[in-house]
């Protein structure tokens, strides 16, 4: 069964304290892994797509990496405005003409000044 | 550029009532999706559509119905509301199956 697990469930950082969020996945052939940011009361906002092991993508203080079993979202010198819930989702390659996503439960990040 | 628009933003229903959650997108996307998000849980796919006139079930379709008569609109229907359907509902769309999905800001539904 395709599955996504994110850890930790919640993470509290001081401003400037770098850390990483983990997304472990089991999928019958990976088409793509997606990272989203979700602010309270809002819908998920797309950050990155990763397609193959070894791939990396960066945006401002965020860097996403991918292996065959997990993905990391590294946050370098975070600021309070980085506080949000970060969601990971995988898209299986087979039997998936509809582009269905399987989401993890999210990591709630809080960055204090 | 409006993107994906969901209405209403909030709604309280009584058990057994019915309602339709509206979703419209102005990006001419073929693919549209309905998810529900419960506290501490990931988004779960309810129904999806790959184009006008074509819909299919996701992980948790029981108690819901959808239709897709136009490219822009993808309404979600609750026929007999139950407390277990209390949740936040998100609609999403994308141009094709491999591209990122764009989400609306959700409908918060409480059933009492």
PDB file of C-alpha atoms in Angstrom:
ATOM      1  CA  UNK A   1       0.000   0.000   0.000  1.00  0.00           C
ATOM      2  CA  UNK A   2       1.305   3.445  -0.933  1.00  0.00           C
ATOM      3  CA  UNK A   3       2.074   5.476   2.183  1.00  0.00           C
ATOM      4  CA  UNK A   4       3.670   8.750   3.280  1.00  0.00           C
ATOM      5  CA  UNK A   5       4.898   9.524   6.814  1.00  0.00           C
ATOM      6  CA  UNK A   6       6.234  12.902   7.892  1.00  0.00           C
ATOM      7  CA  UNK A   7       8.339  13.647  10.960  1.00  0.00           C
ATOM      8  CA  UNK A   8       8.400  15.347  13.315  1.00  0.00           C
ATOM      9  CA  UNK A   9       4.722  16.231  13.707  1.00  0.00           C
ATOM     10  CA  UNK A  10       5.696  19.613  15.154  1.00  0.00           C
ATOM     11  CA  UNK A  11       8.975  21.517  15.246  1.00  0.00           C
ATOM     12  CA  UNK A  12       9.801  24.676  17.167  1.00  0.00           C
ATOM     13  CA  UNK A  13      12.893  26.641  16.151  1.00  0.00           C
ATOM     14  CA  UNK A  14      14.502  29.877  17.129  1.00  0.00           C
ATOM     15  CA  UNK A  15      15.040  32.367  14.332  1.00  0.00           C
ATOM     16  CA  UNK A  16      18.274  31.432  12.569  1.00  0.00           C
ATOM     17  CA  UNK A  17      18.298  27.839  13.869  1.00  0.00           C
ATOM     18  CA  UNK A  18      18.574  25.552  10.833  1.00  0.00           C
ATOM     19  CA  UNK A  19      16.850  22.152  10.746  1.00  0.00           C
ATOM     20  CA  UNK A  20      15.298  19.509   8.488  1.00  0.00           C
ATOM     21  CA  UNK A  21      11.862  17.988   7.993  1.00  0.00           C
ATOM     22  CA  UNK A  22      11.557  14.360   6.914  1.00  0.00           C
ATOM     23  CA  UNK A  23       9.139  12.667   4.512  1.00  0.00           C
ATOM     24  CA  UNK A  24       9.381   8.873   4.271  1.00  0.00           C
ATOM     25  CA  UNK A  25       7.425   7.174   1.526  1.00  0.00           C
ATOM     26  CA  UNK A  26       6.438   3.776   0.189  1.00  0.00           C
ATOM     27  CA  UNK A  27       5.043   3.839  -3.323  1.00  0.00           C
ATOM     28  CA  UNK A  28       4.745   1.394  -6.192  1.00  0.00           C
ATOM     29  CA  UNK A  29       6.938   3.367  -8.566  1.00  0.00           C
ATOM     30  CA  UNK A  30       7.447   7.078  -7.923  1.00  0.00           C
ATOM     31  CA  UNK A  31       6.332   9.548 -10.565  1.00  0.00           C
ATOM     32  CA  UNK A  32       6.978  12.589  -8.387  1.00  0.00           C
ATOM     33  CA  UNK A  33       7.235  13.889  -4.823  1.00  0.00           C
ATOM     34  CA  UNK A  34       5.676  17.250  -4.014  1.00  0.00           C
ATOM     35  CA  UNK A  35       6.265  19.671  -1.142  1.00  0.00           C
ATOM     36  CA  UNK A  36       3.580  22.173  -0.172  1.00  0.00           C
ATOM     37  CA  UNK A  37       3.346  24.924   2.440  1.00  0.00           C
ATOM     38  CA  UNK A  38       0.037  25.526   4.217  1.00  0.00           C
ATOM     39  CA  UNK A  39      -0.717  28.625   6.277  1.00  0.00           C
ATOM     40  CA  UNK A  40      -3.589  28.591   8.818  1.00  0.00           C
ATOM     41  CA  UNK A  41      -6.956  28.973   7.141  1.00  0.00           C
ATOM     42  CA  UNK A  42      -5.463  28.635   3.653  1.00  0.00           C
ATOM     43  CA  UNK A  43      -5.041  25.960   1.039  1.00  0.00           C
ATOM     44  CA  UNK A  44      -1.701  24.261   0.361  1.00  0.00           C
ATOM     45  CA  UNK A  45       0.743  26.308  -1.722  1.00  0.00           C
ATOM     46  CA  UNK A  46       3.134  24.472  -4.036  1.00  0.00           C
ATOM     47  CA  UNK A  47       6.870  24.623  -3.261  1.00  0.00           C
ATOM     48  CA  UNK A  48       8.779  21.882  -5.108  1.00  0.00           C
ATOM     49  CA  UNK A  49       8.520  18.762  -7.237  1.00  0.00           C
ATOM     50  CA  UNK A  50      11.249  16.111  -7.162  1.00  0.00           C
ATOM     51  CA  UNK A  51      11.297  13.256  -9.651  1.00  0.00           C
ATOM     52  CA  UNK A  52      14.375  11.093  -9.106  1.00  0.00           C
ATOM     53  CA  UNK A  53      16.785  10.094  -6.345  1.00  0.00           C
ATOM     54  CA  UNK A  54      19.622  12.576  -5.978  1.00  0.00           C
ATOM     55  CA  UNK A  55      17.600  15.510  -7.221  1.00  0.00           C
ATOM     56  CA  UNK A  56      17.700  18.770  -5.229  1.00  0.00           C
ATOM     57  CA  UNK A  57      15.734  22.015  -5.519  1.00  0.00           C
ATOM     58  CA  UNK A  58      16.109  25.309  -3.686  1.00  0.00           C
ATOM     59  CA  UNK A  59      13.971  28.348  -3.030  1.00  0.00           C
ATOM     60  CA  UNK A  60      15.162  31.095  -0.704  1.00  0.00           C
ATOM     61  CA  UNK A  61      15.846  29.411   2.684  1.00  0.00           C
ATOM     62  CA  UNK A  62      14.348  26.060   1.635  1.00  0.00           C
ATOM     63  CA  UNK A  63      16.115  23.135  -0.016  1.00  0.00           C
ATOM     64  CA  UNK A  64      14.413  19.844  -0.876  1.00  0.00           C
ATOM     65  CA  UNK A  65      16.282  16.594  -1.505  1.00  0.00           C
ATOM     66  CA  UNK A  66      15.164  13.120  -2.562  1.00  0.00           C
ATOM     67  CA  UNK A  67      16.404   9.560  -2.018  1.00  0.00           C
ATOM     68  CA  UNK A  68      14.732   6.275  -2.970  1.00  0.00           C
ATOM     69  CA  UNK A  69      12.913   6.108   0.376  1.00  0.00           C
ATOM     70  CA  UNK A  70      12.632   9.641   1.721  1.00  0.00           C
ATOM     71  CA  UNK A  71      12.790  13.345   1.104  1.00  0.00           C
ATOM     72  CA  UNK A  72      14.142  16.102   3.307  1.00  0.00           C
ATOM     73  CA  UNK A  73      13.131  19.732   3.435  1.00  0.00           C
ATOM     74  CA  UNK A  74      16.091  21.657   4.825  1.00  0.00           C
ATOM     75  CA  UNK A  75      15.417  25.093   6.293  1.00  0.00           C
ATOM     76  CA  UNK A  76      18.468  27.311   6.608  1.00  0.00           C
ATOM     77  CA  UNK A  77      18.427  30.266   9.030  1.00  0.00           C
ATOM     78  CA  UNK A  78      14.620  30.302   9.267  1.00  0.00           C
ATOM     79  CA  UNK A  79      12.606  33.445   9.898  1.00  0.00           C
ATOM     80  CA  UNK A  80       9.249  33.784  11.694  1.00  0.00           C
ATOM     81  CA  UNK A  81       7.508  34.095   8.324  1.00  0.00           C
ATOM     82  CA  UNK A  82       8.583  30.510   7.559  1.00  0.00           C
ATOM     83  CA  UNK A  83       6.145  29.325  10.240  1.00  0.00           C
ATOM     84  CA  UNK A  84       3.557  27.089   8.554  1.00  0.00           C
ATOM     85  CA  UNK A  85       2.595  23.463   8.089  1.00  0.00           C
ATOM     86  CA  UNK A  86       4.696  21.710   5.461  1.00  0.00           C
ATOM     87  CA  UNK A  87       3.040  18.896   3.534  1.00  0.00           C
ATOM     88  CA  UNK A  88       4.675  16.148   1.521  1.00  0.00           C
ATOM     89  CA  UNK A  89       2.802  14.166  -1.146  1.00  0.00           C
ATOM     90  CA  UNK A  90       3.775  11.398  -3.564  1.00  0.00           C
ATOM     91  CA  UNK A  91       2.377  10.506  -6.927  1.00  0.00           C
ATOM     92  CA  UNK A  92       2.566   6.873  -8.009  1.00  0.00           C
ATOM     93  CA  UNK A  93       3.615   6.014 -11.525  1.00  0.00           C
ATOM     94  CA  UNK A  94       1.286   3.116 -12.262  1.00  0.00           C
ATOM     95  CA  UNK A  95      -2.528   2.952 -12.341  1.00  0.00           C
ATOM     96  CA  UNK A  96      -2.569   6.685 -11.893  1.00  0.00           C
ATOM     97  CA  UNK A  97      -3.907   8.343 -15.020  1.00  0.00           C
ATOM     98  CA  UNK A  98      -5.691  10.811 -12.770  1.00  0.00           C
ATOM     99  CA  UNK A  99      -2.526  12.165 -11.155  1.00  0.00           C
ATOM    100  CA  UNK A 100      -3.699  11.259  -7.676  1.00  0.00           C
ATOM    101  CA  UNK A 101      -1.579  12.387  -4.720  1.00  0.00           C
ATOM    102  CA  UNK A 102      -1.029  10.629  -1.397  1.00  0.00           C
ATOM    103  CA  UNK A 103      -0.321  13.124   1.385  1.00  0.00           C
ATOM    104  CA  UNK A 104       1.551  12.807   4.648  1.00  0.00           C
ATOM    105  CA  UNK A 105       0.041  14.298   7.793  1.00  0.00           C
ATOM    106  CA  UNK A 106       2.302  17.340   7.721  1.00  0.00           C
ATOM    107  CA  UNK A 107       4.922  18.975   9.951  1.00  0.00           C
ATOM    108  CA  UNK A 108       3.864  22.113  11.810  1.00  0.00           C
ATOM    109  CA  UNK A 109       6.837  24.477  11.952  1.00  0.00           C
ATOM    110  CA  UNK A 110       6.985  27.380  14.389  1.00  0.00           C
ATOM    111  CA  UNK A 111       9.886  29.864  14.233  1.00  0.00           C
ATOM    112  CA  UNK A 112      10.212  32.225  17.170  1.00  0.00           C
ATOM    113  CA  UNK A 113      12.065  35.571  16.939  1.00  0.00           C
TER     114      UNK A 113
ATOM    115  CA  UNK B   1      -5.929  35.937 -11.478  1.00  0.00           C
ATOM    116  CA  UNK B   2      -8.463  34.154  -9.227  1.00  0.00           C
ATOM    117  CA  UNK B   3      -7.130  30.573  -9.545  1.00  0.00           C
ATOM    118  CA  UNK B   4      -9.308  28.081  -7.649  1.00  0.00           C
ATOM    119  CA  UNK B   5     -12.322  29.591  -5.875  1.00  0.00           C
ATOM    120  CA  UNK B   6     -14.354  27.713  -3.272  1.00  0.00           C
ATOM    121  CA  UNK B   7     -17.680  28.755  -1.773  1.00  0.00           C
ATOM    122  CA  UNK B   8     -18.887  28.951   0.903  1.00  0.00           C
ATOM    123  CA  UNK B   9     -15.899  29.459   3.230  1.00  0.00           C
ATOM    124  CA  UNK B  10     -17.803  28.275   6.294  1.00  0.00           C
ATOM    125  CA  UNK B  11     -21.019  26.332   6.794  1.00  0.00           C
ATOM    126  CA  UNK B  12     -22.862  24.654   9.656  1.00  0.00           C
ATOM    127  CA  UNK B  13     -25.302  21.868   8.768  1.00  0.00           C
ATOM    128  CA  UNK B  14     -27.679  19.770  10.761  1.00  0.00           C
ATOM    129  CA  UNK B  15     -27.504  15.975  10.539  1.00  0.00           C
ATOM    130  CA  UNK B  16     -29.441  14.760   7.511  1.00  0.00           C
ATOM    131  CA  UNK B  17     -29.325  18.046   5.597  1.00  0.00           C
ATOM    132  CA  UNK B  18     -27.798  18.258   2.158  1.00  0.00           C
ATOM    133  CA  UNK B  19     -25.593  20.841   0.529  1.00  0.00           C
ATOM    134  CA  UNK B  20     -23.300  21.491  -2.403  1.00  0.00           C
ATOM    135  CA  UNK B  21     -19.768  22.794  -2.055  1.00  0.00           C
ATOM    136  CA  UNK B  22     -18.828  24.879  -5.052  1.00  0.00           C
ATOM    137  CA  UNK B  23     -15.464  24.922  -6.804  1.00  0.00           C
ATOM    138  CA  UNK B  24     -14.531  26.859  -9.914  1.00  0.00           C
ATOM    139  CA  UNK B  25     -11.195  27.491 -11.616  1.00  0.00           C
ATOM    140  CA  UNK B  26     -10.261  30.015 -14.294  1.00  0.00           C
ATOM    141  CA  UNK B  27      -7.028  28.384 -15.506  1.00  0.00           C
ATOM    142  CA  UNK B  28      -8.625  26.062 -18.075  1.00  0.00           C
ATOM    143  CA  UNK B  29      -7.309  23.042 -16.171  1.00  0.00           C
ATOM    144  CA  UNK B  30      -8.586  19.618 -17.199  1.00  0.00           C
ATOM    145  CA  UNK B  31      -7.896  17.865 -13.901  1.00  0.00           C
ATOM    146  CA  UNK B  32      -9.831  18.725 -10.738  1.00  0.00           C
ATOM    147  CA  UNK B  33      -9.875  17.137  -7.288  1.00  0.00           C
ATOM    148  CA  UNK B  34     -11.759  17.195  -4.000  1.00  0.00           C
ATOM    149  CA  UNK B  35      -9.934  16.468  -0.731  1.00  0.00           C
ATOM    150  CA  UNK B  36     -10.899  16.508   2.902  1.00  0.00           C
ATOM    151  CA  UNK B  37      -8.472  17.433   5.686  1.00  0.00           C
ATOM    152  CA  UNK B  38      -9.049  16.314   9.255  1.00  0.00           C
ATOM    153  CA  UNK B  39      -6.897  17.438  12.236  1.00  0.00           C
ATOM    154  CA  UNK B  40      -3.606  15.534  12.379  1.00  0.00           C
ATOM    155  CA  UNK B  41      -4.369  13.703   9.143  1.00  0.00           C
ATOM    156  CA  UNK B  42      -3.153  14.194   5.641  1.00  0.00           C
ATOM    157  CA  UNK B  43      -5.425  15.302   2.849  1.00  0.00           C
ATOM    158  CA  UNK B  44      -7.602  12.438   1.641  1.00  0.00           C
ATOM    159  CA  UNK B  45      -8.873  12.310  -1.937  1.00  0.00           C
ATOM    160  CA  UNK B  46     -12.677  12.118  -2.231  1.00  0.00           C
ATOM    161  CA  UNK B  47     -13.298  12.362  -5.993  1.00  0.00           C
ATOM    162  CA  UNK B  48     -11.435  13.567  -9.027  1.00  0.00           C
ATOM    163  CA  UNK B  49     -12.111  14.442 -12.658  1.00  0.00           C
ATOM    164  CA  UNK B  50      -9.819  14.318 -15.700  1.00  0.00           C
ATOM    165  CA  UNK B  51     -12.128  16.420 -17.854  1.00  0.00           C
ATOM    166  CA  UNK B  52     -15.713  17.526 -18.397  1.00  0.00           C
ATOM    167  CA  UNK B  53     -18.086  14.588 -18.111  1.00  0.00           C
ATOM    168  CA  UNK B  54     -15.497  12.270 -16.516  1.00  0.00           C
ATOM    169  CA  UNK B  55     -15.306  11.624 -12.775  1.00  0.00           C
ATOM    170  CA  UNK B  56     -13.893   8.854 -10.590  1.00  0.00           C
ATOM    171  CA  UNK B  57     -13.720   7.858  -6.931  1.00  0.00           C
ATOM    172  CA  UNK B  58     -10.762   8.574  -4.682  1.00  0.00           C
ATOM    173  CA  UNK B  59      -9.889   7.066  -1.281  1.00  0.00           C
ATOM    174  CA  UNK B  60     -12.960   8.238   0.690  1.00  0.00           C
ATOM    175  CA  UNK B  61     -15.959   8.696  -1.665  1.00  0.00           C
ATOM    176  CA  UNK B  62     -18.755   7.339   0.547  1.00  0.00           C
ATOM    177  CA  UNK B  63     -21.411   9.934   1.351  1.00  0.00           C
ATOM    178  CA  UNK B  64     -20.395  12.268  -1.482  1.00  0.00           C
ATOM    179  CA  UNK B  65     -21.243  12.815  -5.133  1.00  0.00           C
ATOM    180  CA  UNK B  66     -19.709  14.967  -7.855  1.00  0.00           C
ATOM    181  CA  UNK B  67     -20.440  16.134 -11.363  1.00  0.00           C
ATOM    182  CA  UNK B  68     -18.344  17.865 -14.023  1.00  0.00           C
ATOM    183  CA  UNK B  69     -20.496  19.454 -16.689  1.00  0.00           C
ATOM    184  CA  UNK B  70     -17.977  22.183 -17.585  1.00  0.00           C
ATOM    185  CA  UNK B  71     -14.191  22.521 -17.500  1.00  0.00           C
ATOM    186  CA  UNK B  72     -14.437  25.320 -14.922  1.00  0.00           C
ATOM    187  CA  UNK B  73     -16.771  23.852 -12.288  1.00  0.00           C
ATOM    188  CA  UNK B  74     -16.539  20.770 -10.066  1.00  0.00           C
ATOM    189  CA  UNK B  75     -19.208  20.811  -7.331  1.00  0.00           C
ATOM    190  CA  UNK B  76     -19.215  18.336  -4.420  1.00  0.00           C
ATOM    191  CA  UNK B  77     -22.594  17.184  -3.108  1.00  0.00           C
ATOM    192  CA  UNK B  78     -23.376  15.887   0.390  1.00  0.00           C
ATOM    193  CA  UNK B  79     -26.789  14.248   0.338  1.00  0.00           C
ATOM    194  CA  UNK B  80     -27.370  13.222   3.974  1.00  0.00           C
ATOM    195  CA  UNK B  81     -24.909  15.038   6.188  1.00  0.00           C
ATOM    196  CA  UNK B  82     -23.364  13.023   9.022  1.00  0.00           C
ATOM    197  CA  UNK B  83     -21.105  14.185  11.900  1.00  0.00           C
ATOM    198  CA  UNK B  84     -18.225  12.184  10.380  1.00  0.00           C
ATOM    199  CA  UNK B  85     -18.282  14.597   7.439  1.00  0.00           C
ATOM    200  CA  UNK B  86     -17.234  17.507   9.652  1.00  0.00           C
ATOM    201  CA  UNK B  87     -13.980  18.554   8.021  1.00  0.00           C
ATOM    202  CA  UNK B  88     -12.198  21.115   5.879  1.00  0.00           C
ATOM    203  CA  UNK B  89     -12.742  20.496   2.173  1.00  0.00           C
ATOM    204  CA  UNK B  90     -10.245  21.560  -0.455  1.00  0.00           C
ATOM    205  CA  UNK B  91     -10.645  21.694  -4.191  1.00  0.00           C
ATOM    206  CA  UNK B  92      -7.604  21.571  -6.470  1.00  0.00           C
ATOM    207  CA  UNK B  93      -6.855  21.673 -10.183  1.00  0.00           C
ATOM    208  CA  UNK B  94      -3.975  21.090 -12.568  1.00  0.00           C
ATOM    209  CA  UNK B  95      -3.289  21.242 -16.294  1.00  0.00           C
ATOM    210  CA  UNK B  96      -2.170  17.611 -16.517  1.00  0.00           C
ATOM    211  CA  UNK B  97      -1.547  14.672 -14.227  1.00  0.00           C
ATOM    212  CA  UNK B  98       2.188  15.255 -13.754  1.00  0.00           C
ATOM    213  CA  UNK B  99       2.024  18.939 -12.813  1.00  0.00           C
ATOM    214  CA  UNK B 100       1.535  20.418  -9.320  1.00  0.00           C
ATOM    215  CA  UNK B 101      -2.027  20.845  -8.155  1.00  0.00           C
ATOM    216  CA  UNK B 102      -3.310  24.341  -7.303  1.00  0.00           C
ATOM    217  CA  UNK B 103      -5.563  24.533  -4.253  1.00  0.00           C
ATOM    218  CA  UNK B 104      -8.423  26.758  -3.177  1.00  0.00           C
ATOM    219  CA  UNK B 105      -8.631  28.106   0.375  1.00  0.00           C
ATOM    220  CA  UNK B 106     -11.140  25.523   1.532  1.00  0.00           C
ATOM    221  CA  UNK B 107     -14.648  25.198   2.934  1.00  0.00           C
ATOM    222  CA  UNK B 108     -14.904  24.594   6.671  1.00  0.00           C
ATOM    223  CA  UNK B 109     -17.947  22.409   7.291  1.00  0.00           C
ATOM    224  CA  UNK B 110     -19.426  21.491  10.666  1.00  0.00           C
ATOM    225  CA  UNK B 111     -22.285  19.016  11.005  1.00  0.00           C
ATOM    226  CA  UNK B 112     -24.143  19.076  14.301  1.00  0.00           C
TER     227      UNK B 112
END
